[in-house]
Coordinates of C-alpha atoms in Angstrom, one line a residue:
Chain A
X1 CA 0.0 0.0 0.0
X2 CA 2.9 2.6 -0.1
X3 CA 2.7 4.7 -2.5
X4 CA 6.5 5.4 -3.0
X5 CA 9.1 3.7 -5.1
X6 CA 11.9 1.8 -3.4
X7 CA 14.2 5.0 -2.7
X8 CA 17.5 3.2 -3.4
X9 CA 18.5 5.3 -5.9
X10 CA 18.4 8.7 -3.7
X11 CA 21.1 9.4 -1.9
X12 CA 21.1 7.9 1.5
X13 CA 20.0 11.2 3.7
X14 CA 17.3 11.6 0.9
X15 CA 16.1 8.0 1.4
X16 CA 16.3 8.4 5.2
X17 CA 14.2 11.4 5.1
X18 CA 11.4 9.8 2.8
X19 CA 11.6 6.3 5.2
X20 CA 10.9 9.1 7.9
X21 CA 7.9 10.6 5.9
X22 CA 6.5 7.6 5.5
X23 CA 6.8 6.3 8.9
X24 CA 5.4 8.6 10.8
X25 CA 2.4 9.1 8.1
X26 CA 0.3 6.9 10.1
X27 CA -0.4 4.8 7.2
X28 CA 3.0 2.6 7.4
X29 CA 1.9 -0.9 7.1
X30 CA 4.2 -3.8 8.1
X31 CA 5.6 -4.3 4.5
X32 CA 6.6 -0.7 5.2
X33 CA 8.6 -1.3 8.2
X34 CA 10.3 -4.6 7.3
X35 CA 11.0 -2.8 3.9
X36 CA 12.6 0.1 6.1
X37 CA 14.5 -2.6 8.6
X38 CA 16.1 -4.2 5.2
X39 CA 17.2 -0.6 3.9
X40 CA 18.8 0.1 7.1
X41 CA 20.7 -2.8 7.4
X42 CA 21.8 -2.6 3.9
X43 CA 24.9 -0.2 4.4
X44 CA 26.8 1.3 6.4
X45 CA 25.5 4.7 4.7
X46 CA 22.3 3.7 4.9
X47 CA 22.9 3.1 8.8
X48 CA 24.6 6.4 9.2
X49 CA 21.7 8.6 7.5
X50 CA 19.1 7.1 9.9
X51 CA 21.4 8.2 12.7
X52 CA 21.2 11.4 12.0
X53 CA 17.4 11.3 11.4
X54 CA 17.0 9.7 14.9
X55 CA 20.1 12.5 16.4
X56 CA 17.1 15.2 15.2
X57 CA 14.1 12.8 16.4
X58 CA 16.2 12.3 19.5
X59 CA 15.3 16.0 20.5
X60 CA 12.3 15.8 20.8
X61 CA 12.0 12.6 22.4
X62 CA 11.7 13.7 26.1
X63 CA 9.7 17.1 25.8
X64 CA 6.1 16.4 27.0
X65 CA 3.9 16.6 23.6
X66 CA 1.2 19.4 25.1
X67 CA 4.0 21.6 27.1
X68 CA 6.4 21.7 24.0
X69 CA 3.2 22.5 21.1
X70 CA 2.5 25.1 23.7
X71 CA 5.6 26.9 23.7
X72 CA 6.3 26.1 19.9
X73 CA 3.4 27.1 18.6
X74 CA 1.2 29.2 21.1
X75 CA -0.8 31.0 18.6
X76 CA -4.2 28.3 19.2
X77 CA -6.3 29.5 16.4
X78 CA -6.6 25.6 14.9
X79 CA -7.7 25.5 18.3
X80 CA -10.8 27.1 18.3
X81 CA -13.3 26.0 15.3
X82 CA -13.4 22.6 17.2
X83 CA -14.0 24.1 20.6
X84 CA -16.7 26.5 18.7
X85 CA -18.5 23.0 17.9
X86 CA -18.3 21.8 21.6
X87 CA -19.7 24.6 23.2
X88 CA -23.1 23.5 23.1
X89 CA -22.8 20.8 25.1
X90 CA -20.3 22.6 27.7
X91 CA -22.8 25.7 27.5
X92 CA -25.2 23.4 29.5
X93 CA -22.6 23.0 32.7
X94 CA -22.9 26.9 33.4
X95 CA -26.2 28.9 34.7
X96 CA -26.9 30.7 31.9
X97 CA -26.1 27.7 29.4
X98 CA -28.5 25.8 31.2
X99 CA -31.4 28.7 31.2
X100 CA -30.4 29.2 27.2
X101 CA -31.2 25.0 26.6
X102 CA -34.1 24.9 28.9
X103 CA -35.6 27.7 27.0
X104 CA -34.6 26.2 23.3
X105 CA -37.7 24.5 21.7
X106 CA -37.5 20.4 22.1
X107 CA -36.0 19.8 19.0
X108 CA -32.8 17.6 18.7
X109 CA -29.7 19.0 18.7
X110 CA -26.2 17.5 18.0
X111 CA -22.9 17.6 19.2
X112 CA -19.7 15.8 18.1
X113 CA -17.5 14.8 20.3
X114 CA -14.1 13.6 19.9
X115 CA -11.0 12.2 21.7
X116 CA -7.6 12.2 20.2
X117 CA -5.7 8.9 20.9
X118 CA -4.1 9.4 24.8
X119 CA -7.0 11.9 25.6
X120 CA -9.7 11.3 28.0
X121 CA -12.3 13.5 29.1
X122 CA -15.0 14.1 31.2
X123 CA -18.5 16.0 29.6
X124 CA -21.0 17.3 31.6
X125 CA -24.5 16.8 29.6
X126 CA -27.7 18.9 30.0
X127 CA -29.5 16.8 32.1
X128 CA -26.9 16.4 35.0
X129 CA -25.5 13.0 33.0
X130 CA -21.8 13.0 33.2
X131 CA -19.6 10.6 30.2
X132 CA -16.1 9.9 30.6
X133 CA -14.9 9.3 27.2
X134 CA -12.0 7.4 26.9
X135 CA -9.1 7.6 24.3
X136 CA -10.0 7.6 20.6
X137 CA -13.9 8.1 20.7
X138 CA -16.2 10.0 18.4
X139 CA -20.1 10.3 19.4
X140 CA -22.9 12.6 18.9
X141 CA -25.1 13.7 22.1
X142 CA -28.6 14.2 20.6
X143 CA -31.4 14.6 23.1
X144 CA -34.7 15.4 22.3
X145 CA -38.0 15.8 24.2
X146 CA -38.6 12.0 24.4
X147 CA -34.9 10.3 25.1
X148 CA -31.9 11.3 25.9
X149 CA -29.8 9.3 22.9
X150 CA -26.5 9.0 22.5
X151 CA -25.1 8.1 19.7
X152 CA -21.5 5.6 20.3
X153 CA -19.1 5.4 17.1
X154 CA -15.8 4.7 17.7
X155 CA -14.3 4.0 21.1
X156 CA -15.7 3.9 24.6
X157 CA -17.4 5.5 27.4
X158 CA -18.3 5.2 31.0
X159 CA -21.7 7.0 31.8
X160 CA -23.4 8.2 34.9
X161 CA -26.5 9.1 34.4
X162 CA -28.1 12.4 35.7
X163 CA -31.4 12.6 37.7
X164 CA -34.1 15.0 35.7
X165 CA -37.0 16.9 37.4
X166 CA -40.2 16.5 34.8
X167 CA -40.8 14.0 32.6
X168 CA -39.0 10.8 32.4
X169 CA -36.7 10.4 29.1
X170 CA -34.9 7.2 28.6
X171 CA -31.2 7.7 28.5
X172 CA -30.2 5.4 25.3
X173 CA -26.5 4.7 24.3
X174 CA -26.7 3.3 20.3
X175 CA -23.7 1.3 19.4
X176 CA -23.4 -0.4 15.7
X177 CA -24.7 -3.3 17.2
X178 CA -27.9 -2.4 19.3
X179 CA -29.0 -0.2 21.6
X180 CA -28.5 0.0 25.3
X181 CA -31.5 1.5 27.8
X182 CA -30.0 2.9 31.2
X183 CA -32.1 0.7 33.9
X184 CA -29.8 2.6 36.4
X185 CA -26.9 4.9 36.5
X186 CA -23.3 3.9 36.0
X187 CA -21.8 1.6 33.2
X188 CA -19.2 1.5 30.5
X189 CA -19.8 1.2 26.6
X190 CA -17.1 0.1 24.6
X191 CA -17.5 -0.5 20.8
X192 CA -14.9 -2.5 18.7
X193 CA -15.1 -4.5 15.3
X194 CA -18.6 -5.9 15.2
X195 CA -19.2 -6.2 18.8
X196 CA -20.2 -4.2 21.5
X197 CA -18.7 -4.2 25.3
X198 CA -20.9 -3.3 28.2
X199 CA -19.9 -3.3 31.6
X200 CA -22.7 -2.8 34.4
X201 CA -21.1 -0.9 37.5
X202 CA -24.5 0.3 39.2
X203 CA -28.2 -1.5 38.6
X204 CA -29.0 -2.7 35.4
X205 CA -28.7 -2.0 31.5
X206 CA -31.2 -3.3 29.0
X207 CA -29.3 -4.5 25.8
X208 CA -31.4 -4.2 22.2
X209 CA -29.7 -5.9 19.6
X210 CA -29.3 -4.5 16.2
X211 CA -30.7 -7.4 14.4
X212 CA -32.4 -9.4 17.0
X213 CA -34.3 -6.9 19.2
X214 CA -36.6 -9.6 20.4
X215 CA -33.7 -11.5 22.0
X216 CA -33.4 -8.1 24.2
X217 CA -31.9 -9.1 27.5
X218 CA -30.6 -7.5 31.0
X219 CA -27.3 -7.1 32.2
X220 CA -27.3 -6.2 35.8
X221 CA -24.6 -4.8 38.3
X222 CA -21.2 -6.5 38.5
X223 CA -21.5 -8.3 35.0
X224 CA -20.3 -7.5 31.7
X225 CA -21.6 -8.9 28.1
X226 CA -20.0 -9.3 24.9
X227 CA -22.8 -9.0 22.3
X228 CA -23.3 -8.3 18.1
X229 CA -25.8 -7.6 16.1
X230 CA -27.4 -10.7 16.1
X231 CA -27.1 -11.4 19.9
X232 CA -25.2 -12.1 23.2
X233 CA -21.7 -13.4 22.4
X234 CA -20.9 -13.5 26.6
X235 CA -22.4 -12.5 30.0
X236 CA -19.5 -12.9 32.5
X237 CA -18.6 -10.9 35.9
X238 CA -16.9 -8.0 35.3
X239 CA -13.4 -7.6 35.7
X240 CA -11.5 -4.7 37.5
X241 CA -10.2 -4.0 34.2
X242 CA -13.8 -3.0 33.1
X243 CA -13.9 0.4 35.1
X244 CA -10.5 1.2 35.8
X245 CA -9.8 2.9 32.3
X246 CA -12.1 6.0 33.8
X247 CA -9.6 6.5 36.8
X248 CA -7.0 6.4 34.1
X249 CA -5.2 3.4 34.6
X250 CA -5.2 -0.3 33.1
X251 CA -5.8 -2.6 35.3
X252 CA -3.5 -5.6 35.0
X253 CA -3.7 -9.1 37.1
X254 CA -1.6 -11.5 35.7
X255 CA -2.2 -10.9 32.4
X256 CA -0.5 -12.0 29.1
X257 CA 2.2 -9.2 27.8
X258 CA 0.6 -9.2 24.1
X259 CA -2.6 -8.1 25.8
X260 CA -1.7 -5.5 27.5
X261 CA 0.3 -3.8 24.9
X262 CA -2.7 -3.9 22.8
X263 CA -4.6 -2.5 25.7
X264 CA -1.8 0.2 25.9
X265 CA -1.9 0.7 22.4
X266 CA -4.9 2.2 22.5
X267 CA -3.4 4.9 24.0
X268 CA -0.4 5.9 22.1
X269 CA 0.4 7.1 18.5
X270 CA 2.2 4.7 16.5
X271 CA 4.0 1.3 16.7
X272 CA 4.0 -0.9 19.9
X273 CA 5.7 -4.0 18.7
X274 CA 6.0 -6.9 20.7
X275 CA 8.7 -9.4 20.1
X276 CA 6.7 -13.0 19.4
X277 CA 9.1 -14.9 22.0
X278 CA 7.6 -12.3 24.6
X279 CA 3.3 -12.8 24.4
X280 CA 3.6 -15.0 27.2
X281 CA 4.8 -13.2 29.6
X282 CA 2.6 -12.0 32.3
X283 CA 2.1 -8.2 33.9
X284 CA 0.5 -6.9 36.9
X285 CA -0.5 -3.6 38.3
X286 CA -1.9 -0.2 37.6
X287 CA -0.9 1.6 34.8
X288 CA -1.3 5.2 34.7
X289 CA -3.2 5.7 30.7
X290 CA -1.4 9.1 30.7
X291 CA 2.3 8.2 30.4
X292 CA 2.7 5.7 28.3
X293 CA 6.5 6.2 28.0
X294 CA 6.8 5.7 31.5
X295 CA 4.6 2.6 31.5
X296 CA 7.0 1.3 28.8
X297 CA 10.0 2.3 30.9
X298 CA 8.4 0.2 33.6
X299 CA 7.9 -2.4 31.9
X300 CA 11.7 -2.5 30.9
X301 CA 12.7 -2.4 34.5
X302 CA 10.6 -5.5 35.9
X303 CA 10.5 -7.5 32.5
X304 CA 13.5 -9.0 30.7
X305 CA 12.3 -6.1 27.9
X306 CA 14.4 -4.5 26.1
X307 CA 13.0 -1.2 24.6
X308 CA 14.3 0.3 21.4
X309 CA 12.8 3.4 20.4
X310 CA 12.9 4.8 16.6
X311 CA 11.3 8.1 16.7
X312 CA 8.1 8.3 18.7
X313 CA 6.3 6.1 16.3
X314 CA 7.9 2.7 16.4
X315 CA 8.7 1.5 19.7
X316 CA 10.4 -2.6 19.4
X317 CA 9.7 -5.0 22.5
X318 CA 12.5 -7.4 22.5
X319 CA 13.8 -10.0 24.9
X320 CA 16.8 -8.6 27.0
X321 CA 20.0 -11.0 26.7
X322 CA 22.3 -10.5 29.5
Chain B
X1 CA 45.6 35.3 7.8
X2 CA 45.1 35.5 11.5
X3 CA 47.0 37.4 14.0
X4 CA 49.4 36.7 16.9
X5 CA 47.7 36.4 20.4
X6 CA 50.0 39.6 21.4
X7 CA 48.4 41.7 18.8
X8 CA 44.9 40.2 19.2
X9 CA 45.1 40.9 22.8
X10 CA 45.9 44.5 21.9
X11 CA 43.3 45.3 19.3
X12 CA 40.5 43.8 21.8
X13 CA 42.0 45.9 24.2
X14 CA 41.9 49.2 22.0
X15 CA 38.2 48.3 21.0
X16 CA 37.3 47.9 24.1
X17 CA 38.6 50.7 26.0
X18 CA 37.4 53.1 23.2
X19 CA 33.9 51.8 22.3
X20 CA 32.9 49.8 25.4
X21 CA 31.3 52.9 26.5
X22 CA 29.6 54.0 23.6
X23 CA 28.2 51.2 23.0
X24 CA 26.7 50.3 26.3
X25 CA 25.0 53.5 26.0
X26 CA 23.4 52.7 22.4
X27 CA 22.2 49.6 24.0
X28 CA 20.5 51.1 26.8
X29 CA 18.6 53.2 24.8
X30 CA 17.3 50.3 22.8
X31 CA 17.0 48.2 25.8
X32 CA 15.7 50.9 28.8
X33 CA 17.4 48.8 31.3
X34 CA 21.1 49.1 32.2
X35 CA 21.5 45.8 33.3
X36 CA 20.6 44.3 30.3
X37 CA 22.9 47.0 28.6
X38 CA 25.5 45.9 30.2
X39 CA 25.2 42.0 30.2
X40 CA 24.9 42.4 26.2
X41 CA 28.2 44.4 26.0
X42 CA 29.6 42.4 27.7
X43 CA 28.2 39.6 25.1
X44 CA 29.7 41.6 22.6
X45 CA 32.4 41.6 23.3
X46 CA 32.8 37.9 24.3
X47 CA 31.4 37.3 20.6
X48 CA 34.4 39.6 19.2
X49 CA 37.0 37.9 21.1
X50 CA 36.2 34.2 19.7
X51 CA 36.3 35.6 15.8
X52 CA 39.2 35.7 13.4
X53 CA 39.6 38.9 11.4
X54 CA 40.0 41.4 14.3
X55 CA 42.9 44.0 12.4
X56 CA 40.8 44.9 9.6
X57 CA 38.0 46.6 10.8
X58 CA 37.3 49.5 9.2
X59 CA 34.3 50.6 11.3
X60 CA 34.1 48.9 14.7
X61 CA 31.3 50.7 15.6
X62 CA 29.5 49.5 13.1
X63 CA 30.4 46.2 13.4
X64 CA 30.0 46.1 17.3
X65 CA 26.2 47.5 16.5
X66 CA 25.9 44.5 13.5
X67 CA 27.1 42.0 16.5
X68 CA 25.4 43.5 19.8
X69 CA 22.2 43.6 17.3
X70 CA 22.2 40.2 16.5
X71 CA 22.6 39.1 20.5
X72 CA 19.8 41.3 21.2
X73 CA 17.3 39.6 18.9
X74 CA 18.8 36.2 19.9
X75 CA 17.8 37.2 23.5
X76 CA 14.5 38.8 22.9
X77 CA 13.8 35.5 20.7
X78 CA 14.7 33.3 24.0
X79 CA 12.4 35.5 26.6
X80 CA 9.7 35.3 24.3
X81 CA 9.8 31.4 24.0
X82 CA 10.9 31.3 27.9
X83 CA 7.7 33.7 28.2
X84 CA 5.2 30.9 26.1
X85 CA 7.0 27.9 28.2
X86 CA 6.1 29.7 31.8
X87 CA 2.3 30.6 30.3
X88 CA 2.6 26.7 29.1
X89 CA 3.8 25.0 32.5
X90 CA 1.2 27.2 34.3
X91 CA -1.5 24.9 32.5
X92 CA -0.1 21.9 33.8
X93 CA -1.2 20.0 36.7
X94 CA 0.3 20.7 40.0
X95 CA 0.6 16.5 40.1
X96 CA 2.7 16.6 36.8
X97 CA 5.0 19.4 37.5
X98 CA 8.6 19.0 36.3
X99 CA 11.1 19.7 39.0
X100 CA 13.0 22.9 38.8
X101 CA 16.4 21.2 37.3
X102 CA 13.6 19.8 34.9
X103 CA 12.0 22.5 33.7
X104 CA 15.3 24.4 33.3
X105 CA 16.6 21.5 31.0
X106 CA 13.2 21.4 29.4
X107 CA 13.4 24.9 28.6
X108 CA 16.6 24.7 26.8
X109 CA 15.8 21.5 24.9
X110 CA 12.9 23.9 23.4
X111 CA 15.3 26.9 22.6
X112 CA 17.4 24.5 20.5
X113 CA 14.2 23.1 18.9
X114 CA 13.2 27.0 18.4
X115 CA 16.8 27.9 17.0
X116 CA 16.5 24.8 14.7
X117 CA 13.2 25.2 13.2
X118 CA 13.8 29.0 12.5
X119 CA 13.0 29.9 8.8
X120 CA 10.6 27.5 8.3
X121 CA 7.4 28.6 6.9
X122 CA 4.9 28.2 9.6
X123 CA 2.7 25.9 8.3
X124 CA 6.0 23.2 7.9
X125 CA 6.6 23.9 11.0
X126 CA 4.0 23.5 13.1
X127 CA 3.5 20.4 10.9
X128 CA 6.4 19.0 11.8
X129 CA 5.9 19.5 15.7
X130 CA 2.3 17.7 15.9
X131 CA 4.1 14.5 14.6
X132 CA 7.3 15.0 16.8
X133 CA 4.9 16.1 19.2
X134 CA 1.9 14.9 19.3
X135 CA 2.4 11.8 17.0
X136 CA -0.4 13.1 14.6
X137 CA -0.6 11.4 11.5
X138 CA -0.5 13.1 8.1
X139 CA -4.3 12.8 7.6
X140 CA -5.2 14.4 10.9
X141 CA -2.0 17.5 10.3
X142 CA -4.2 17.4 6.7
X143 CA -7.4 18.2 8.1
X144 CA -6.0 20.8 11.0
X145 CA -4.2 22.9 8.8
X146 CA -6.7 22.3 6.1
X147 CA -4.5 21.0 3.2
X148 CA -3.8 17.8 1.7
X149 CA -2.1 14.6 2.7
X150 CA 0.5 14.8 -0.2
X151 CA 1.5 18.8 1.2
X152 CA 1.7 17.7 4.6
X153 CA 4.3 15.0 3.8
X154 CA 5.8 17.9 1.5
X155 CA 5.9 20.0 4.8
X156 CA 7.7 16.6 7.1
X157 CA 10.4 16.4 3.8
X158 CA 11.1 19.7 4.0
X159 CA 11.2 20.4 7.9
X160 CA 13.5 17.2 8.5
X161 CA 15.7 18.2 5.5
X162 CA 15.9 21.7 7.0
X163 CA 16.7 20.5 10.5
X164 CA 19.2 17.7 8.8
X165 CA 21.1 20.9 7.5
X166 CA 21.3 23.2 10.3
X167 CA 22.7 20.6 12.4
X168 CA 25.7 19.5 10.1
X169 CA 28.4 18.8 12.3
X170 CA 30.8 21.2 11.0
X171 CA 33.8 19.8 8.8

């Protein structure tokens, strides 16, 4: 799928340079990096050009992404069309936002929201609901006079529900496959690749699905179920794992190594990769979601890991030898 | 052809002991502070003393102005940035603060990043920093700065070929 020719006849820096572009595109696929491995290891020149890619790379490697974009660049303008599209559902925190929605006519009204991989956050709805939305999410909040829906694309969310003087709205999460009536207050959505992930922290959710509503069933408080469009996949007690995301941390009991780096791949930009001698290998403890590098470093301290980092993108998991 | 250390020693001394004066004063009155005046003299001065051709200057006060200029910019460049970091770190979490030593280091990493990237056309630039950055891929920087995939990568080429440059070791 890369879209460049082979850049052996370009001089080695120029070569390095257009490896770099294309490695940090977001679109490298494995070919890509095997390609790239091979190129490096092909000469010494070769070698020496990447070095002094990484030697500029290298700079930046241990400034903290939000401090250093706001000192480099502290003009926010880019900034402020997205916030513009936010701010009517953070209008409804404050007094007067709240006066300015109660006195809107019931119509629906929509609202994106969006996480960039790493970010969480927490929105405060209308109605007193409060969504923690976890790295990587897109959803639309679209509450009308008769439910309060919303809409789950991409990603996941914990929700608390809010209590509403007046008449009673059912609070609805839709995922791709069903939808999901609050029976209570506190649970977490997650949607993945044909299959939706609901975890029941606090009475009971009611779960639709997409292309079976009459096998509709109830998930009630401590359990968790795995279902599609066509039906439950699993009902199963929930694990520690299920809530802890919203604290910010993963949650890890004895778990294999190649799960939890997809786990923590969720949270970072770029390549984990995770030597094949080394999925076995189990990890425990709490992992704080917002510093990755440190939970890599961590790793590499209590696991015969050896880290190597190529730019921020493509961090290799191999086995130590010592 | 450079000079003997004797006669080096003696032109710095000349320059200094007829212009030092004069131009402390013309950096005051750019400056309004004496302080400052007198640190970037001093600068100056420092500057001269490391460069070669010392014997054949013609007008020293113009060159001393050309050099004490330059300093001047360099510094007012470096409390500007230090001015953005402190506005920065005052967003960040008491929790996640840096310690001092920390922040100090940080703060010069991001002067040689500033120093590095200077000249680039702002858009490359600020391209450039969300991946370093923010590990934003092409399609996203695309959409933010609203151009297209193929410029952005344009913008990456360009940035890491300009940074490749200024950071030639010197032969």
């Amino acid at each position: 799928m890369s879209t460049i020719p082979p850049p052996t006849e370009q001089s080695a820096l120029q070569a390095a340079i257009a490896w770099y572009a294309q490695l940090s595109s977001g679109e490298a696929s494995e070919a890509d990096h095997a390609a790239w491995q091979a190129w490096r290891e092909q000469s010494a020149e070769h070698h020496a050009a990447w070095q002094r890619v990484e030697a500029i790379t290298g700079k930046f490697e241990h400034v903290p992404g939000k401090l250093g974009m706001a000192t480099l660049t502290p003009q926010k303008r880019l900034e402020r069309r997205k916030a513009l599209k936010q701010f009517a559902v953070l209008l409804a925190v404050s007094g007067t936002g709240w006066q300015a929605y109660r006195e809107l006519p019931w119509q629906s009204w929509n609202a994106d929201i969006r996480t960039a991989v790493g970010e969480q956050r927490t929105v405060a709805l209308a109605d007193g609901s409060q969504l923690i939305v976890n790295t990587d999410s897109v959803l639309d909040v679209a509450f009308s006079a008769t439910q309060r829906l919303i809409r789950l694309h991409q990603g996941e969310i914990m929700v608390d529900t809010g209590q509403e003087s007046g008449p009673y709205r059912p609070f609805v999460v839709q995922t791709r496959e069903g939808l999901l009536t609050a029976l209570g207050t506190r649970f977490s959505v997650r949607q993945t690749d044909g299959r939706t992930l609901l975890s029941v922290l606090a009475h009971a959710v009611k779960v639709e699905p997409q292309s079976a509503p009459e096998q509709a069933y109830t998930v009630s408080q401590g359990m968790a179920s795995l279902f599609s469009a066509h039906g439950k996949i699993t009902l199963s007690p929930l694990s520690p794992q299920a809530s802890s995301w919203a604290n910010g941390f993963i949650y890890a009991d004895n778990l294999p190594l190649s799960q939890f780096i997809a786990e923590l791949q969720r949270y970072r930009k770029g390549w984990l990769r995770l030597a094949p001698e080394l999925h076995g290998l189990k990890i425990s403890g709490s992992f704080p979601v917002a510093d990755t590098d440190a939970v890599l470093r961590s790793i590499a301290r209590t696991l015969p890991v050896r880290l190597t980092m190529f730019t921020r993108y493509i961090v290799l998991l191999e086995p130590r030898t010592t | 052809m450079s000079s003997s250390p004797d006669s080096r020693q003696q032109i710095l001394g000349a320059l200094y002991s007829e212009h030092h004066g004069w131009l402390q004063g013309w950096l005051r009155k750019r400056l309004g502070c004496v302080f400052d005046a007198a640190d970037l003299a001093h600068d100056t001065f420092v500057r001269i003393a490391v460069q070669n051709e010392l014997e054949n200057l013609r007008e020293p006060r113009a060159y001393l102005t050309t050099v004490a200029h330059g300093l001047m910019v360099n510094q007012l460049r470096r409390r500007k940035l230090e001015q953005h970091y402190l506005d920065a770190l005052a967003q960040v979490p008491a929790n996640q603060m840096p310690s001092p030593e920390a922040q100090a280091m940080l703060l010069e990493t991001l002067m040689e990043i500033d120093v590095m990237l200077d000249g680039l056309p702002p858009k490359v630039r600020i391209a450039f920093l969300m991946v370093q950055l923010e590990g934003a891929s092409h399609a996203e920087i695309a959409q933010r700065l609203d151009v297209s995939v193929s410029s952005v990568r344009k913008y990456i080429m360009r940035a890491l070929a300009h940074c490749l440059a200024v950071e030639m070791p010197a032969v």
